[in-house]
Amino acid sequence: MTFLKDAGFFLVLSAAHWWLHWSFPMGGLAPNLLFAAAFSCAVIGGPVRGIALPFFFGLYADVLGAGLAGSWALIFTLMGYAVQVMKRHFDLDNPFSQSAAALVLSLLSLAAYQSAYMTMGGLSPLPLRSMLLEPPISALTVPFVFAAARRACGRPRR
Amino acid sequence: MNREKDLANYALAFFAAVSFLLLIFPSTPLVHSARLLFGYSLYPILEGSRLDYRLRNVPDNVARLVRTDQENLRLKAELAAATLSAGRAAHLEAENERLSDMISLSRDGRWRGSWARVISKSPRDWFGTVFIDKGAEHGIRPHATVLAIAGGRPVLAGRVFEVYPGFSKVMLVTSELSSVICRLRGSGHEGMLEGRGSRSLRLGYLQEKAVPQAGEEIVTSAGGLLFPPGIPVATVSGAGERDVSMNLFNAAAEPAVEPDSLQEVYVVNRDFPTEIRKYSEEAP
């Protein structure tokens, strides 16, 4: 049952993200629903589910994006693990802490993505302004997506 | 707690390894091609910079496929516009030809009059009458001859029946009330061409000697008071029958102009001698 709920949430969020970015790209500054969903699932899910779901959201981000296939999957997997560690020390059940954690993790994710590209010797397809604007936008988006994820997938698990 | 930590570590190791494999193997062009084709098949509208944005990092052959489809869509739109333009051009050409014929009639100098447009037609009297946009204010008089252009020459369409200040009612030759004194152009025999409220006409009062041939032209006769002589009115379409009571013959005919194709007509202003005009205006 949990698997079906997770799959449903994944499909809905993926479709919403695709539609939003395909129809209203807003110069690459449309809210990153995949990041918010991966973060929310990592908070809600247990050690396996909380890493697996971010991995699949990352995989989907790789399919949608124009970058290296597997890069977002790796970064979201690492983010899921980081959230598992953070959950042991912080209460990520309230919107403020979620936003703060999302702000930091989004910035780190983007930095990791750029680093991965630089390591591979290519030029990142992400515009520089997204490094500045995406973290706050994600921080604002996360509480809403988290509320939807909790409704769909259940209460957070410590 | 330790068990959960272990699980998290195992999950991290597994998914990180899968991600690494994806990064190491040259899967990127394949993934981008699949993404583009899937997205494009669902939502194929892409233009300008958006198209370039979507096509970045996509293999050339796939990009060419999408660009070809875009070009195909654009060419289809252009073809539709061109077809529309061609249709409009053909219509304008036909109208131009028709108006040229009319201008030639105006320049002919045989008749003085004015052009009028057909503005209305009554479904109850489809073959009987039409309204034109010229009336008494434009010098139109009752019983004036109404000509139309058919086959590039003027033919009789009818006569003015009622005149109002801004418009007039025209009785067509196909009206049940219409009768025109005509003659066969070939033999010269006169007869009375009567409307029947349909597309067919009846040429009556023909002598026994007059043998109308199918296709023979019927023109207005000098014996008719209202219309100038020699104007084509109809064509004999078939031999008629003998009128037993009067020992006369009749023949079926078709009008020279289709009553349902009238768009513009030429109303001839003729100056009859006063007595004749008085008589003609009293005529039914």
Short mmCIF file of C-alpha atoms in Angstrom, two decimals:
data_model
loop_
_atom_site.label_atom_id
_atom_site.label_comp_id
_atom_site.label_asym_id
_atom_site.label_seq_id
_atom_site.Cartn_x
_atom_site.Cartn_y
_atom_site.Cartn_z
CA MET A 1 0.00 0.00 0.00
CA THR A 2 2.85 2.34 0.95
CA PHE A 3 4.56 1.47 -2.32
CA LEU A 4 1.43 2.39 -4.29
CA LYS A 5 1.07 5.69 -2.41
CA ASP A 6 4.74 6.48 -3.04
CA ALA A 7 4.39 5.59 -6.70
CA GLY A 8 1.27 7.76 -7.02
CA PHE A 9 3.00 10.69 -5.33
CA PHE A 10 6.03 10.21 -7.59
CA LEU A 11 3.91 10.18 -10.72
CA VAL A 12 1.86 13.22 -9.74
CA LEU A 13 4.89 15.30 -8.73
CA SER A 14 6.85 14.22 -11.81
CA ALA A 15 3.98 15.15 -14.10
CA ALA A 16 3.49 18.49 -12.32
CA HIS A 17 7.20 19.28 -12.57
CA TRP A 18 7.36 18.32 -16.23
CA TRP A 19 4.27 20.39 -17.07
CA LEU A 20 5.54 23.39 -15.10
CA HIS A 21 8.97 23.38 -16.68
CA TRP A 22 7.77 22.57 -20.19
CA SER A 23 4.99 25.13 -20.28
CA PHE A 24 6.38 27.89 -18.03
CA PRO A 25 10.17 27.58 -17.91
CA MET A 26 10.52 31.21 -16.65
CA GLY A 27 14.17 31.23 -17.73
CA GLY A 28 14.92 28.08 -15.73
CA LEU A 29 13.58 29.60 -12.50
CA ALA A 30 10.34 27.64 -12.17
CA PRO A 31 10.11 25.99 -8.72
CA ASN A 32 12.10 22.77 -8.58
CA LEU A 33 9.33 20.44 -7.48
CA LEU A 34 11.58 17.40 -7.86
CA PHE A 35 14.03 18.73 -5.29
CA ALA A 36 11.20 19.62 -2.92
CA ALA A 37 9.61 16.19 -3.40
CA ALA A 38 12.93 14.38 -2.89
CA PHE A 39 13.58 16.35 0.27
CA SER A 40 10.05 15.75 1.60
CA CYS A 41 10.24 12.01 0.88
CA ALA A 42 13.61 11.81 2.59
CA VAL A 43 12.11 13.46 5.70
CA ILE A 44 9.00 11.29 5.68
CA GLY A 45 10.53 7.99 4.64
CA GLY A 46 12.69 5.57 6.59
CA PRO A 47 16.35 4.77 5.82
CA VAL A 48 15.65 2.87 2.58
CA ARG A 49 12.55 4.67 1.37
CA GLY A 50 14.09 8.03 2.31
CA ILE A 51 17.02 7.37 -0.02
CA ALA A 52 15.31 5.36 -2.76
CA LEU A 53 12.65 7.97 -3.50
CA PRO A 54 15.16 10.85 -3.82
CA PHE A 55 17.21 8.61 -6.13
CA PHE A 56 14.21 8.09 -8.41
CA PHE A 57 13.33 11.78 -8.35
CA GLY A 58 16.96 12.50 -9.26
CA LEU A 59 16.79 9.96 -12.07
CA TYR A 60 13.71 11.69 -13.39
CA ALA A 61 15.50 15.07 -13.13
CA ASP A 62 18.31 13.58 -15.23
CA VAL A 63 15.82 12.46 -17.84
CA LEU A 64 14.17 15.86 -17.95
CA GLY A 65 17.35 17.92 -17.82
CA ALA A 66 20.09 18.41 -20.35
CA GLY A 67 23.01 17.47 -18.12
CA LEU A 68 24.92 14.30 -17.40
CA ALA A 69 22.64 11.30 -16.94
CA GLY A 70 23.01 10.03 -13.36
CA SER A 71 24.31 13.27 -11.86
CA TRP A 72 21.08 14.38 -10.22
CA ALA A 73 20.34 10.79 -9.20
CA LEU A 74 23.64 10.71 -7.32
CA ILE A 75 23.17 14.15 -5.77
CA PHE A 76 19.60 13.47 -4.63
CA THR A 77 20.73 10.11 -3.21
CA LEU A 78 23.40 11.89 -1.20
CA MET A 79 20.85 14.50 -0.16
CA GLY A 80 18.50 11.73 1.01
CA TYR A 81 21.29 10.28 3.10
CA ALA A 82 22.14 13.72 4.50
CA VAL A 83 18.50 14.20 5.50
CA GLN A 84 18.56 10.81 7.25
CA VAL A 85 21.52 12.01 9.28
CA MET A 86 19.99 15.44 9.95
CA LYS A 87 16.75 13.90 11.15
CA ARG A 88 18.59 12.37 14.09
CA HIS A 89 19.71 15.79 15.27
CA PHE A 90 17.04 18.24 14.13
CA ASP A 91 13.27 18.33 14.07
CA LEU A 92 12.43 18.56 10.39
CA ASP A 93 8.70 18.36 11.00
CA ASN A 94 8.04 22.11 11.07
CA PRO A 95 8.04 24.43 8.07
CA PHE A 96 10.81 26.72 9.27
CA SER A 97 13.36 23.96 9.83
CA GLN A 98 12.34 22.39 6.52
CA SER A 99 12.92 25.68 4.71
CA ALA A 100 16.26 26.22 6.40
CA ALA A 101 17.42 22.69 5.64
CA ALA A 102 16.12 22.93 2.04
CA LEU A 103 17.96 26.24 1.55
CA VAL A 104 21.28 24.72 2.59
CA LEU A 105 20.78 21.42 0.77
CA SER A 106 19.63 23.11 -2.42
CA LEU A 107 22.72 25.28 -2.43
CA LEU A 108 24.93 22.28 -1.77
CA SER A 109 23.14 20.26 -4.48
CA LEU A 110 23.72 22.95 -7.07
CA ALA A 111 27.32 23.34 -6.00
CA ALA A 112 27.79 19.58 -6.27
CA TYR A 113 26.21 19.59 -9.71
CA GLN A 114 28.49 22.37 -10.93
CA SER A 115 31.49 20.59 -9.42
CA ALA A 116 30.55 17.35 -11.13
CA TYR A 117 30.40 19.16 -14.44
CA MET A 118 33.70 20.92 -13.87
CA THR A 119 35.27 17.60 -12.96
CA MET A 120 34.03 16.12 -16.22
CA GLY A 121 35.49 19.12 -18.05
CA GLY A 122 32.20 20.31 -19.52
CA LEU A 123 30.16 23.46 -19.16
CA SER A 124 27.16 23.18 -16.86
CA PRO A 125 23.80 23.82 -18.57
CA LEU A 126 22.54 25.53 -15.41
CA PRO A 127 22.50 29.32 -15.66
CA LEU A 128 24.51 31.07 -12.96
CA ARG A 129 21.47 32.98 -11.73
CA SER A 130 19.83 29.72 -10.75
CA MET A 131 22.63 29.25 -8.20
CA LEU A 132 21.45 32.42 -6.50
CA LEU A 133 17.70 32.19 -6.96
CA GLU A 134 16.87 28.50 -6.90
CA PRO A 135 17.77 27.82 -3.21
CA PRO A 136 15.35 30.48 -1.82
CA ILE A 137 12.63 29.41 -4.27
CA SER A 138 13.12 25.78 -3.19
CA ALA A 139 13.08 26.80 0.47
CA LEU A 140 9.70 28.46 -0.08
CA THR A 141 8.35 25.52 -2.07
CA VAL A 142 9.38 22.73 0.29
CA PRO A 143 6.77 23.28 3.09
CA PHE A 144 3.92 23.06 0.57
CA VAL A 145 5.26 19.97 -1.13
CA PHE A 146 6.01 18.46 2.29
CA ALA A 147 2.38 18.98 3.33
CA ALA A 148 1.25 17.23 0.16
CA ALA A 149 3.75 14.41 0.66
CA ARG A 150 2.64 13.88 4.26
CA ARG A 151 -0.96 13.70 3.14
CA ALA A 152 -0.06 11.22 0.40
CA CYS A 153 2.68 9.11 1.95
CA GLY A 154 2.06 9.30 5.70
CA ARG A 155 3.66 10.88 8.77
CA PRO A 156 7.41 11.48 9.09
CA ARG A 157 9.46 8.61 10.38
CA ARG A 158 12.42 9.20 12.64
CA MET B 1 19.16 2.66 15.63
CA ASN B 2 22.28 0.87 14.40
CA ARG B 3 20.12 -1.28 12.16
CA GLU B 4 18.59 1.83 10.61
CA LYS B 5 22.04 3.32 10.13
CA ASP B 6 23.17 0.15 8.41
CA LEU B 7 20.11 0.15 6.20
CA ALA B 8 20.72 3.78 5.27
CA ASN B 9 24.36 2.98 4.49
CA TYR B 10 23.40 0.03 2.34
CA ALA B 11 20.78 2.06 0.50
CA LEU B 12 23.26 4.87 -0.05
CA ALA B 13 25.87 2.45 -1.35
CA PHE B 14 23.44 0.77 -3.70
CA PHE B 15 21.85 3.88 -5.21
CA ALA B 16 25.14 5.76 -5.37
CA ALA B 17 26.64 2.82 -7.26
CA VAL B 18 23.75 2.83 -9.74
CA SER B 19 24.18 6.57 -10.22
CA PHE B 20 27.92 6.14 -10.79
CA LEU B 21 27.25 3.48 -13.38
CA LEU B 22 24.89 5.83 -15.17
CA LEU B 23 27.53 8.54 -15.07
CA ILE B 24 30.31 6.28 -16.31
CA PHE B 25 28.45 4.65 -19.19
CA PRO B 26 27.67 6.87 -22.21
CA SER B 27 23.97 6.92 -21.42
CA THR B 28 23.56 10.70 -21.61
CA PRO B 29 22.76 11.03 -25.37
CA LEU B 30 20.34 8.11 -25.11
CA VAL B 31 18.57 9.65 -22.11
CA HIS B 32 18.35 13.08 -23.73
CA SER B 33 17.03 11.65 -26.98
CA ALA B 34 14.37 9.67 -25.13
CA ARG B 35 13.45 12.73 -23.07
CA LEU B 36 13.17 14.97 -26.12
CA LEU B 37 11.17 12.52 -28.19
CA PHE B 38 8.80 11.72 -25.33
CA GLY B 39 8.27 15.37 -24.46
CA TYR B 40 7.95 16.39 -28.09
CA SER B 41 5.40 13.68 -28.87
CA LEU B 42 3.25 14.89 -25.98
CA TYR B 43 3.69 18.60 -26.54
CA PRO B 44 5.11 19.31 -29.99
CA ILE B 45 4.89 23.11 -29.97
CA LEU B 46 8.40 24.53 -29.74
CA GLU B 47 9.64 27.71 -31.30
CA GLY B 48 12.80 29.75 -31.62
CA SER B 49 14.92 29.86 -28.51
CA ARG B 50 12.73 27.29 -26.74
CA LEU B 51 13.50 24.80 -29.47
CA ASP B 52 17.22 25.51 -29.25
CA TYR B 53 17.02 25.16 -25.46
CA ARG B 54 15.37 21.76 -25.73
CA LEU B 55 17.73 20.54 -28.42
CA ARG B 56 20.95 21.24 -26.57
CA ASN B 57 23.05 18.13 -25.85
CA VAL B 58 20.74 16.06 -28.05
CA PRO B 59 22.42 13.92 -30.73
CA ASP B 60 22.35 15.46 -34.19
CA ASN B 61 20.19 12.79 -35.81
CA VAL B 62 17.43 13.21 -33.19
CA ALA B 63 17.68 17.01 -33.34
CA ARG B 64 17.36 16.82 -37.11
CA LEU B 65 14.25 14.70 -36.72
CA VAL B 66 12.61 17.29 -34.50
CA ARG B 67 13.70 20.20 -36.69
CA THR B 68 12.32 18.40 -39.75
CA ASP B 69 8.99 17.94 -38.02
CA GLN B 70 8.98 21.61 -37.05
CA GLU B 71 9.73 22.56 -40.64
CA ASN B 72 6.98 20.24 -41.81
CA LEU B 73 4.49 21.92 -39.47
CA ARG B 74 5.57 25.35 -40.70
CA LEU B 75 5.31 24.31 -44.35
CA LYS B 76 1.87 22.83 -43.76
CA ALA B 77 0.72 26.14 -42.29
CA GLU B 78 2.22 27.99 -45.27
CA LEU B 79 0.54 25.61 -47.68
CA ALA B 80 -2.83 26.15 -46.01
CA ALA B 81 -2.33 29.93 -46.26
CA ALA B 82 -1.26 29.63 -49.90
CA THR B 83 -4.30 27.50 -50.74
CA LEU B 84 -6.51 30.08 -49.11
CA SER B 85 -4.80 32.85 -51.09
CA ALA B 86 -5.16 30.90 -54.33
CA GLY B 87 -8.88 30.42 -53.68
CA ARG B 88 -9.26 34.12 -52.99
CA ALA B 89 -7.28 34.98 -56.13
CA ALA B 90 -9.51 32.74 -58.25
CA HIS B 91 -12.58 34.39 -56.78
CA LEU B 92 -11.13 37.84 -57.44
CA GLU B 93 -10.23 36.83 -60.98
CA ALA B 94 -13.79 35.67 -61.64
CA GLU B 95 -15.17 38.88 -60.16
CA ASN B 96 -12.71 40.91 -62.17
CA GLU B 97 -13.83 39.17 -65.36
CA ARG B 98 -17.46 39.77 -64.52
CA LEU B 99 -16.87 43.44 -63.72
CA SER B 100 -14.82 43.86 -66.91
CA ASP B 101 -17.78 42.60 -68.91
CA MET B 102 -19.98 45.09 -67.12
CA ILE B 103 -17.63 47.95 -67.79
CA SER B 104 -17.64 47.03 -71.47
CA LEU B 105 -21.43 47.23 -71.39
CA SER B 106 -21.31 50.67 -69.76
CA ARG B 107 -18.83 51.85 -72.41
CA ASP B 108 -20.85 50.33 -75.21
CA GLY B 109 -22.93 53.48 -75.51
CA ARG B 110 -26.01 51.67 -76.78
CA TRP B 111 -27.88 52.23 -73.56
CA ARG B 112 -27.80 54.75 -70.80
CA GLY B 113 -28.49 53.52 -67.34
CA SER B 114 -26.96 52.58 -64.05
CA TRP B 115 -25.58 49.50 -62.36
CA ALA B 116 -27.33 48.11 -59.33
CA ARG B 117 -26.57 45.31 -56.92
CA VAL B 118 -29.06 42.61 -56.07
CA ILE B 119 -29.62 43.05 -52.34
CA SER B 120 -32.45 40.73 -51.47
CA LYS B 121 -34.49 37.85 -52.70
CA SER B 122 -37.70 36.39 -51.33
CA PRO B 123 -37.79 32.63 -50.74
CA ARG B 124 -41.52 32.72 -51.43
CA ASP B 125 -40.95 34.08 -54.90
CA TRP B 126 -37.56 32.58 -55.73
CA PHE B 127 -37.88 32.76 -59.53
CA GLY B 128 -40.16 35.79 -59.50
CA THR B 129 -38.55 38.91 -58.08
CA VAL B 130 -35.36 40.37 -56.65
CA PHE B 131 -34.63 43.68 -54.95
CA ILE B 132 -31.89 46.00 -56.20
CA ASP B 133 -30.14 48.79 -54.31
CA LYS B 134 -31.19 51.61 -56.64
CA GLY B 135 -34.54 53.39 -56.51
CA ALA B 136 -36.32 56.61 -57.48
CA GLU B 137 -33.56 58.67 -55.88
CA HIS B 138 -31.17 57.17 -58.44
CA GLY B 139 -33.41 57.81 -61.43
CA ILE B 140 -34.95 54.35 -61.69
CA ARG B 141 -38.38 54.31 -63.32
CA PRO B 142 -41.10 51.67 -63.37
CA HIS B 143 -40.89 49.14 -66.23
CA ALA B 144 -37.25 49.99 -66.96
CA THR B 145 -35.36 47.19 -68.70
CA VAL B 146 -33.07 45.20 -66.44
CA LEU B 147 -30.06 43.56 -68.09
CA ALA B 148 -27.53 41.08 -66.75
CA ILE B 149 -24.27 39.77 -68.12
CA ALA B 150 -24.15 36.14 -69.23
CA GLY B 151 -21.38 34.72 -71.37
CA GLY B 152 -19.82 38.15 -71.63
CA ARG B 153 -22.81 39.82 -73.28
CA PRO B 154 -25.91 41.62 -72.02
CA VAL B 155 -29.08 39.56 -71.74
CA LEU B 156 -32.54 40.38 -70.47
CA ALA B 157 -33.06 39.63 -66.78
CA GLY B 158 -36.44 41.31 -66.28
CA ARG B 159 -37.97 44.68 -65.70
CA VAL B 160 -38.44 47.08 -62.81
CA PHE B 161 -41.74 46.30 -61.18
CA GLU B 162 -41.97 48.58 -58.15
CA VAL B 163 -39.84 51.63 -57.37
CA TYR B 164 -39.13 52.90 -53.87
CA PRO B 165 -36.95 55.87 -52.91
CA GLY B 166 -33.81 53.84 -52.17
CA PHE B 167 -34.45 50.48 -53.80
CA SER B 168 -36.56 48.76 -56.43
CA LYS B 169 -38.23 45.46 -57.04
CA VAL B 170 -37.39 43.68 -60.28
CA MET B 171 -39.68 41.17 -61.94
CA LEU B 172 -37.55 38.45 -63.55
CA VAL B 173 -38.41 36.90 -66.91
CA THR B 174 -38.99 33.62 -65.04
CA SER B 175 -41.78 35.16 -62.94
CA GLU B 176 -45.27 33.76 -63.47
CA LEU B 177 -46.44 37.34 -64.12
CA SER B 178 -43.81 38.03 -66.77
CA SER B 179 -44.51 38.00 -70.50
CA VAL B 180 -42.14 39.36 -73.12
CA ILE B 181 -42.80 39.67 -76.85
CA CYS B 182 -39.86 37.94 -78.50
CA ARG B 183 -38.80 36.47 -81.79
CA LEU B 184 -36.74 33.50 -82.80
CA ARG B 185 -33.40 34.81 -83.98
CA GLY B 186 -33.15 32.23 -86.77
CA SER B 187 -36.63 32.30 -88.36
CA GLY B 188 -37.70 35.72 -87.13
CA HIS B 189 -41.11 34.49 -86.01
CA GLU B 190 -42.54 36.26 -83.03
CA GLY B 191 -44.05 34.74 -79.96
CA MET B 192 -44.83 35.48 -76.35
CA LEU B 193 -42.26 34.31 -73.82
CA GLU B 194 -43.93 33.64 -70.50
CA GLY B 195 -42.46 32.84 -67.13
CA ARG B 196 -43.75 29.83 -65.21
CA GLY B 197 -42.41 30.49 -61.75
CA SER B 198 -39.61 28.01 -62.30
CA ARG B 199 -36.38 27.79 -64.28
CA SER B 200 -38.23 26.95 -67.50
CA LEU B 201 -40.05 29.35 -69.80
CA ARG B 202 -42.74 28.90 -72.39
CA LEU B 203 -42.63 30.50 -75.81
CA GLY B 204 -46.23 30.65 -77.00
CA TYR B 205 -48.27 32.07 -79.88
CA LEU B 206 -45.94 30.58 -82.50
CA GLN B 207 -47.28 30.13 -86.00
CA GLU B 208 -47.42 26.77 -87.65
CA LYS B 209 -44.57 27.77 -89.98
CA ALA B 210 -42.29 28.61 -87.13
CA VAL B 211 -40.42 25.44 -86.27
CA PRO B 212 -38.24 26.26 -83.28
CA GLN B 213 -34.96 24.36 -83.16
CA ALA B 214 -33.46 23.28 -79.85
CA GLY B 215 -30.71 25.73 -78.97
CA GLU B 216 -32.16 28.51 -81.09
CA GLU B 217 -31.84 31.88 -79.47
CA ILE B 218 -34.88 33.94 -78.50
CA VAL B 219 -34.38 37.71 -78.47
CA THR B 220 -36.58 40.69 -77.65
CA SER B 221 -38.68 41.88 -80.50
CA ALA B 222 -39.23 45.36 -81.86
CA GLY B 223 -42.91 44.64 -81.43
CA GLY B 224 -42.50 44.67 -77.66
CA LEU B 225 -42.93 48.10 -76.22
CA LEU B 226 -40.99 47.84 -73.01
CA PHE B 227 -37.69 46.33 -74.08
CA PRO B 228 -35.09 47.37 -76.63
CA PRO B 229 -35.07 44.91 -79.55
CA GLY B 230 -32.41 42.26 -80.13
CA ILE B 231 -31.53 41.47 -76.55
CA PRO B 232 -31.08 37.73 -75.89
CA VAL B 233 -33.70 36.45 -73.45
CA ALA B 234 -33.73 32.68 -73.67
CA THR B 235 -32.84 29.60 -75.70
CA VAL B 236 -35.26 27.03 -77.09
CA SER B 237 -34.82 23.87 -75.07
CA GLY B 238 -37.37 21.58 -76.68
CA ALA B 239 -40.27 21.38 -79.10
CA GLY B 240 -43.58 22.26 -77.55
CA GLU B 241 -47.10 21.21 -78.36
CA ARG B 242 -49.91 22.51 -80.41
CA ASP B 243 -52.39 24.83 -78.75
CA VAL B 244 -55.63 23.17 -79.95
CA SER B 245 -57.91 26.10 -79.27
CA MET B 246 -55.96 28.65 -81.31
CA ASN B 247 -54.08 26.52 -83.83
CA LEU B 248 -50.80 27.89 -82.55
CA PHE B 249 -47.67 26.21 -81.24
CA ASN B 250 -45.50 26.70 -78.23
CA ALA B 251 -42.01 25.66 -77.20
CA ALA B 252 -40.08 25.22 -73.98
CA ALA B 253 -37.19 27.58 -73.32
CA GLU B 254 -34.47 28.26 -70.79
CA PRO B 255 -33.57 31.75 -69.62
CA ALA B 256 -30.33 33.29 -70.92
CA VAL B 257 -29.26 34.16 -67.39
CA GLU B 258 -29.71 31.89 -64.40
CA PRO B 259 -32.07 33.70 -62.04
CA ASP B 260 -30.17 32.45 -58.99
CA SER B 261 -26.81 33.77 -60.23
CA LEU B 262 -27.74 37.45 -60.44
CA GLN B 263 -25.40 39.71 -58.48
CA GLU B 264 -25.27 42.95 -60.44
CA VAL B 265 -27.74 44.20 -63.03
CA TYR B 266 -27.83 47.12 -65.44
CA VAL B 267 -31.02 49.19 -65.39
CA VAL B 268 -31.56 50.87 -68.76
CA ASN B 269 -33.01 54.38 -68.76
CA ARG B 270 -34.98 54.78 -71.95
CA ASP B 271 -36.72 57.92 -73.00
CA PHE B 272 -40.01 56.82 -74.45
CA PRO B 273 -42.18 59.40 -76.17
CA THR B 274 -44.46 60.88 -73.53
CA GLU B 275 -47.58 59.11 -74.77
CA ILE B 276 -45.89 55.75 -74.86
CA ARG B 277 -44.33 56.30 -71.45
CA LYS B 278 -47.71 57.20 -70.06
CA TYR B 279 -49.08 54.04 -71.57
CA SER B 280 -46.20 51.92 -70.35
CA GLU B 281 -46.45 53.24 -66.80
CA GLU B 282 -50.10 52.37 -66.75
CA ALA B 283 -49.41 48.91 -68.01
CA PRO B 284 -49.80 46.14 -65.43
#
